[in-house]
CSV table of C-alpha atoms and ligand atoms in Angstrom, one decimal:
chain,number,residue,atom,x,y,z
A,3,MET,CA,209.6,200.4,-19.1
A,4,SER,CA,212.4,198.4,-16.8
A,5,LYS,CA,214.2,195.3,-18.0
A,6,GLY,CA,213.2,191.8,-16.9
A,7,LEU,CA,215.5,190.5,-14.2
A,8,LEU,CA,217.3,186.9,-15.2
A,9,ILE,CA,217.7,184.6,-12.2
A,10,VAL,CA,219.4,181.4,-12.6
A,11,PHE,CA,217.7,178.9,-10.7
A,12,ALA,CA,219.9,175.9,-9.7
A,13,GLY,CA,220.2,173.0,-7.2
A,14,ALA,CA,221.1,169.0,-7.8
A,15,SER,CA,219.5,167.2,-9.9
A,16,GLY,CA,216.3,165.5,-8.0
A,17,VAL,CA,215.9,168.6,-5.6
A,18,GLY,CA,212.5,169.3,-6.9
A,19,LYS,CA,213.0,172.5,-8.9
A,20,GLY,CA,210.7,171.7,-11.7
A,21,THR,CA,207.9,171.5,-9.2
A,22,MET,CA,209.0,174.3,-7.7
A,23,MET,CA,209.3,175.8,-11.1
A,24,LYS,CA,206.0,175.1,-12.3
A,25,ARG,CA,204.5,176.7,-8.8
A,26,MET,CA,206.0,180.0,-9.2
A,27,LEU,CA,204.9,180.4,-13.0
A,28,LYS,CA,201.6,179.8,-11.3
A,29,LEU,CA,201.8,182.0,-8.6
A,30,ASN,CA,203.3,184.9,-10.7
A,31,GLU,CA,202.7,185.6,-14.1
A,32,ASN,CA,205.3,188.1,-15.2
A,33,CYS,CA,207.6,185.0,-14.6
A,34,ARG,CA,208.5,182.7,-17.4
A,35,LEU,CA,211.3,179.7,-17.7
A,36,SER,CA,213.9,179.6,-20.9
A,37,VAL,CA,212.9,176.2,-22.5
A,38,SER,CA,216.7,174.8,-23.0
A,39,ALA,CA,217.6,172.9,-25.9
A,40,THR,CA,218.9,169.0,-25.0
A,41,THR,CA,220.7,166.4,-26.1
A,42,ARG,CA,218.7,163.9,-23.6
A,43,LEU,CA,216.2,161.7,-24.7
A,44,PRO,CA,212.9,163.0,-23.0
A,45,ARG,CA,211.1,161.2,-20.3
A,46,ALA,CA,207.6,159.5,-20.2
A,47,GLY,CA,205.2,162.8,-20.6
A,48,GLU,CA,207.8,165.2,-21.5
A,49,GLN,CA,207.2,167.2,-24.5
A,50,ASP,CA,209.6,169.1,-27.5
A,51,GLY,CA,209.1,172.6,-26.9
A,52,ARG,CA,207.5,172.4,-23.6
A,53,GLU,CA,210.6,170.7,-21.3
A,54,TYR,CA,213.0,171.0,-23.7
A,55,TYR,CA,213.6,171.4,-27.0
A,56,PHE,CA,214.7,167.8,-27.8
A,57,VAL,CA,217.4,168.0,-30.6
A,58,SER,CA,220.3,165.7,-31.9
A,59,ARG,CA,223.8,166.4,-30.9
A,60,GLU,CA,224.3,167.6,-34.5
A,61,ALA,CA,221.8,170.0,-33.6
A,62,PHE,CA,222.8,171.1,-30.7
A,63,GLU,CA,226.7,171.4,-31.9
A,64,GLU,CA,224.8,173.8,-34.8
A,65,LEU,CA,224.0,175.8,-32.7
A,66,ILE,CA,227.0,176.2,-30.8
A,67,ARG,CA,228.6,177.4,-34.4
A,68,GLU,CA,226.1,180.3,-35.1
A,69,ASP,CA,226.4,181.8,-31.2
A,70,GLY,CA,223.0,180.3,-30.3
A,71,PHE,CA,223.2,180.1,-26.5
A,72,LEU,CA,223.8,182.5,-23.7
A,73,GLU,CA,225.5,179.1,-22.2
A,74,TYR,CA,225.7,175.5,-22.6
A,75,ALA,CA,227.6,172.6,-20.7
A,76,GLU,CA,227.4,168.8,-20.6
A,77,TYR,CA,226.0,167.0,-17.1
A,78,VAL,CA,225.7,163.7,-17.3
A,79,GLY,CA,226.6,162.2,-20.9
A,80,ASN,CA,224.1,165.2,-22.4
A,81,CYS,CA,224.5,168.7,-23.4
A,82,TYR,CA,222.2,171.1,-22.3
A,83,GLY,CA,222.2,174.9,-23.4
A,84,THR,CA,220.0,178.1,-23.2
A,85,PRO,CA,218.6,179.8,-26.8
A,86,LYS,CA,220.1,183.4,-26.2
A,87,LYS,CA,217.5,185.0,-28.3
A,88,PRO,CA,214.5,184.4,-26.7
A,89,VAL,CA,215.7,185.5,-23.4
A,90,PHE,CA,216.6,188.9,-24.3
A,91,GLU,CA,213.6,189.1,-26.2
A,92,MET,CA,211.8,188.6,-22.8
A,93,LEU,CA,214.2,190.5,-20.3
A,94,ASP,CA,213.8,193.5,-22.8
A,95,GLN,CA,209.7,193.0,-22.8
A,96,GLY,CA,210.2,193.6,-19.1
A,97,ILE,CA,209.3,189.7,-17.8
A,98,ASP,CA,211.9,188.2,-15.6
A,99,VAL,CA,212.9,185.0,-17.1
A,100,PHE,CA,213.9,182.1,-15.3
A,101,LEU,CA,216.8,180.0,-16.2
A,102,GLU,CA,217.0,176.8,-15.1
A,103,ILE,CA,220.7,175.9,-15.1
A,104,GLU,CA,223.1,173.9,-13.9
A,105,LEU,CA,226.6,175.1,-12.1
A,106,LYS,CA,229.1,175.3,-15.5
A,107,GLY,CA,226.2,177.0,-17.0
A,108,PHE,CA,225.6,179.5,-14.3
A,109,LEU,CA,229.0,180.4,-14.0
A,110,GLN,CA,228.9,181.5,-18.0
A,111,VAL,CA,226.0,183.9,-17.4
A,112,LYS,CA,227.3,184.7,-14.1
A,113,LYS,CA,230.7,186.2,-16.2
A,114,ALA,CA,228.0,187.1,-19.4
A,115,TYR,CA,225.4,188.9,-18.1
A,116,PRO,CA,226.9,189.5,-14.0
A,117,GLU,CA,223.4,191.8,-13.3
A,118,CYS,CA,222.0,188.6,-12.8
A,119,VAL,CA,220.4,186.7,-9.2
A,120,SER,CA,221.1,183.7,-8.6
A,121,ILE,CA,219.4,181.1,-6.6
A,122,PHE,CA,220.6,177.4,-5.4
A,123,VAL,CA,217.9,175.0,-3.6
A,124,ILE,CA,218.9,172.6,-1.5
A,125,PRO,CA,217.0,169.6,-0.1
A,126,PRO,CA,216.1,168.9,3.7
A,127,SER,CA,219.0,166.5,3.8
A,128,GLU,CA,220.8,164.7,1.8
A,129,GLU,CA,218.9,161.0,2.2
A,130,GLU,CA,216.4,162.8,1.0
A,131,LEU,CA,217.7,163.7,-2.2
A,132,ARG,CA,218.7,160.0,-2.9
A,133,LEU,CA,215.0,159.3,-2.0
A,134,ARG,CA,213.9,161.9,-4.3
A,135,LEU,CA,215.9,160.6,-7.4
A,136,GLU,CA,215.2,156.8,-7.0
A,137,GLY,CA,211.1,157.8,-6.4
A,138,ARG,CA,211.1,159.3,-9.4
A,139,GLY,CA,211.9,156.2,-11.0
A,140,THR,CA,213.1,157.4,-14.6
A,141,GLU,CA,216.9,156.8,-14.0
A,142,SER,CA,219.3,154.0,-14.4
A,143,ALA,CA,220.6,153.1,-10.8
A,144,GLU,CA,224.3,154.0,-12.6
A,145,VAL,CA,222.7,157.8,-13.6
A,146,ILE,CA,221.6,158.1,-10.4
A,147,GLU,CA,224.6,157.2,-8.3
A,148,GLU,CA,226.1,160.1,-10.7
A,149,ARG,CA,223.7,162.4,-10.5
A,150,LEU,CA,224.3,162.0,-6.2
A,151,ARG,CA,227.7,162.5,-7.2
A,152,THR,CA,227.3,165.9,-9.2
A,153,ALA,CA,224.8,166.9,-7.1
A,154,GLN,CA,228.0,166.8,-3.8
A,155,THR,CA,229.6,168.8,-6.5
A,156,GLU,CA,226.8,171.3,-6.9
A,157,MET,CA,226.4,171.7,-3.2
A,158,ALA,CA,230.1,172.4,-2.7
A,159,HIS,CA,229.6,175.3,-4.6
A,160,GLN,CA,226.6,176.9,-3.1
A,161,HIS,CA,228.6,179.9,-1.9
A,162,LEU,CA,228.6,181.0,-5.0
A,163,PHE,CA,225.2,182.0,-5.5
A,164,ASP,CA,223.4,185.3,-4.0
A,165,TYR,CA,220.7,183.2,-2.0
A,166,VAL,CA,220.2,179.6,-0.9
A,167,VAL,CA,217.0,178.2,-0.4
A,168,VAL,CA,215.9,174.9,1.9
A,169,ASN,CA,213.5,172.9,-0.4
A,170,ASP,CA,211.5,171.2,2.7
A,171,ASP,CA,207.8,172.1,1.6
A,172,VAL,CA,207.2,173.8,-2.3
A,173,ASP,CA,205.0,176.4,-1.6
A,174,ARG,CA,207.1,177.8,1.4
A,175,ALA,CA,210.3,177.9,-1.3
A,176,SER,CA,208.4,178.5,-3.6
A,177,ARG,CA,207.0,181.8,-2.2
A,178,GLU,CA,210.5,182.0,-0.8
A,179,VAL,CA,212.0,182.4,-4.1
A,180,LEU,CA,209.0,184.7,-5.3
A,181,SER,CA,209.5,187.4,-2.3
A,182,ILE,CA,213.4,187.6,-2.8
A,183,ILE,CA,212.7,188.8,-6.8
A,184,GLU,CA,210.3,191.3,-5.2
A,185,SER,CA,212.4,192.3,-2.6
A,186,ILE,CA,215.1,192.9,-5.5
A,187,LYS,CA,212.9,194.6,-8.1
A,188,SER,CA,211.4,197.3,-5.1
A,189,LYS,CA,215.0,198.4,-4.7
A,190,GLN,CA,215.4,198.9,-8.2
B,17,LIG,P1,217.5,166.9,-16.1
B,17,LIG,O1,218.1,165.9,-17.4
B,17,LIG,O2,217.8,166.2,-14.6
B,17,LIG,O3,216.2,167.5,-16.8
B,17,LIG,O4,218.3,168.3,-15.8
B,17,LIG,C1,219.8,167.8,-15.5
B,17,LIG,C2,220.0,169.3,-15.1
B,17,LIG,O5,220.8,170.0,-16.8
B,17,LIG,C3,220.0,169.8,-14.5
B,17,LIG,O6,220.5,170.2,-13.3
B,17,LIG,C4,218.9,170.8,-14.6
B,17,LIG,O7,219.1,172.3,-14.1
B,17,LIG,C5,220.6,171.5,-15.6
B,17,LIG,N1,219.6,172.4,-17.2
B,17,LIG,C6,219.0,172.6,-18.3
B,17,LIG,N2,219.0,172.9,-18.9
B,17,LIG,C7,219.6,173.6,-19.0
B,17,LIG,C8,220.6,174.2,-19.9
B,17,LIG,O8,220.4,175.3,-21.0
B,17,LIG,N3,222.0,175.3,-19.0
B,17,LIG,C9,222.6,174.2,-18.6
B,17,LIG,N4,223.9,174.9,-17.9
B,17,LIG,N5,221.9,173.1,-17.5
B,17,LIG,C10,220.7,173.1,-17.5
């Protein structure tokens, strides 16, 4: 059995990665999303162990000391990291694993695991991104501004990724990502 593909799935906050991810997991049963650990507080509807493992900063730092992360980074005041062990177990089982992570984490993964495939999702326009972040209603105005500034920095680095996909329509964009993966796998 061949190993699974490690796919870095990145893009600005509010671009719709989460919705695309849910659609892709439904469409392709060989794909899984790695569940990250974060020090951010859960949003309404988020469940521990499903969207994230919600941990204290102390517990996060302990995981760093134990070398438990494939990558980790600080993003707008909170820490986020990918637990290493489950990812490698899934890859060994031939499962394709998505990491929904930000830019600094991607750079670490690219270094440690150069065979990863990286996909960056962009919004149809910057205005659309602001509307989506504001419409979500989960962050304060201050946090939205900081997330938009971070989004600009991230978008300026999109050339570092293997593929850039425009999320103009969730279904279309999700299918585009899946066909990229299929095409890579068919050549392996
Ligand atoms: P949010 O707070 O909106 O859930 O996530 C904020 C940002 O952190 C998003 O860009 C998301 O992709 C990223 N992120 C989520 N999990 C991880 C992780 O494990 N590592 C890194 N580096 N970024 C992550």
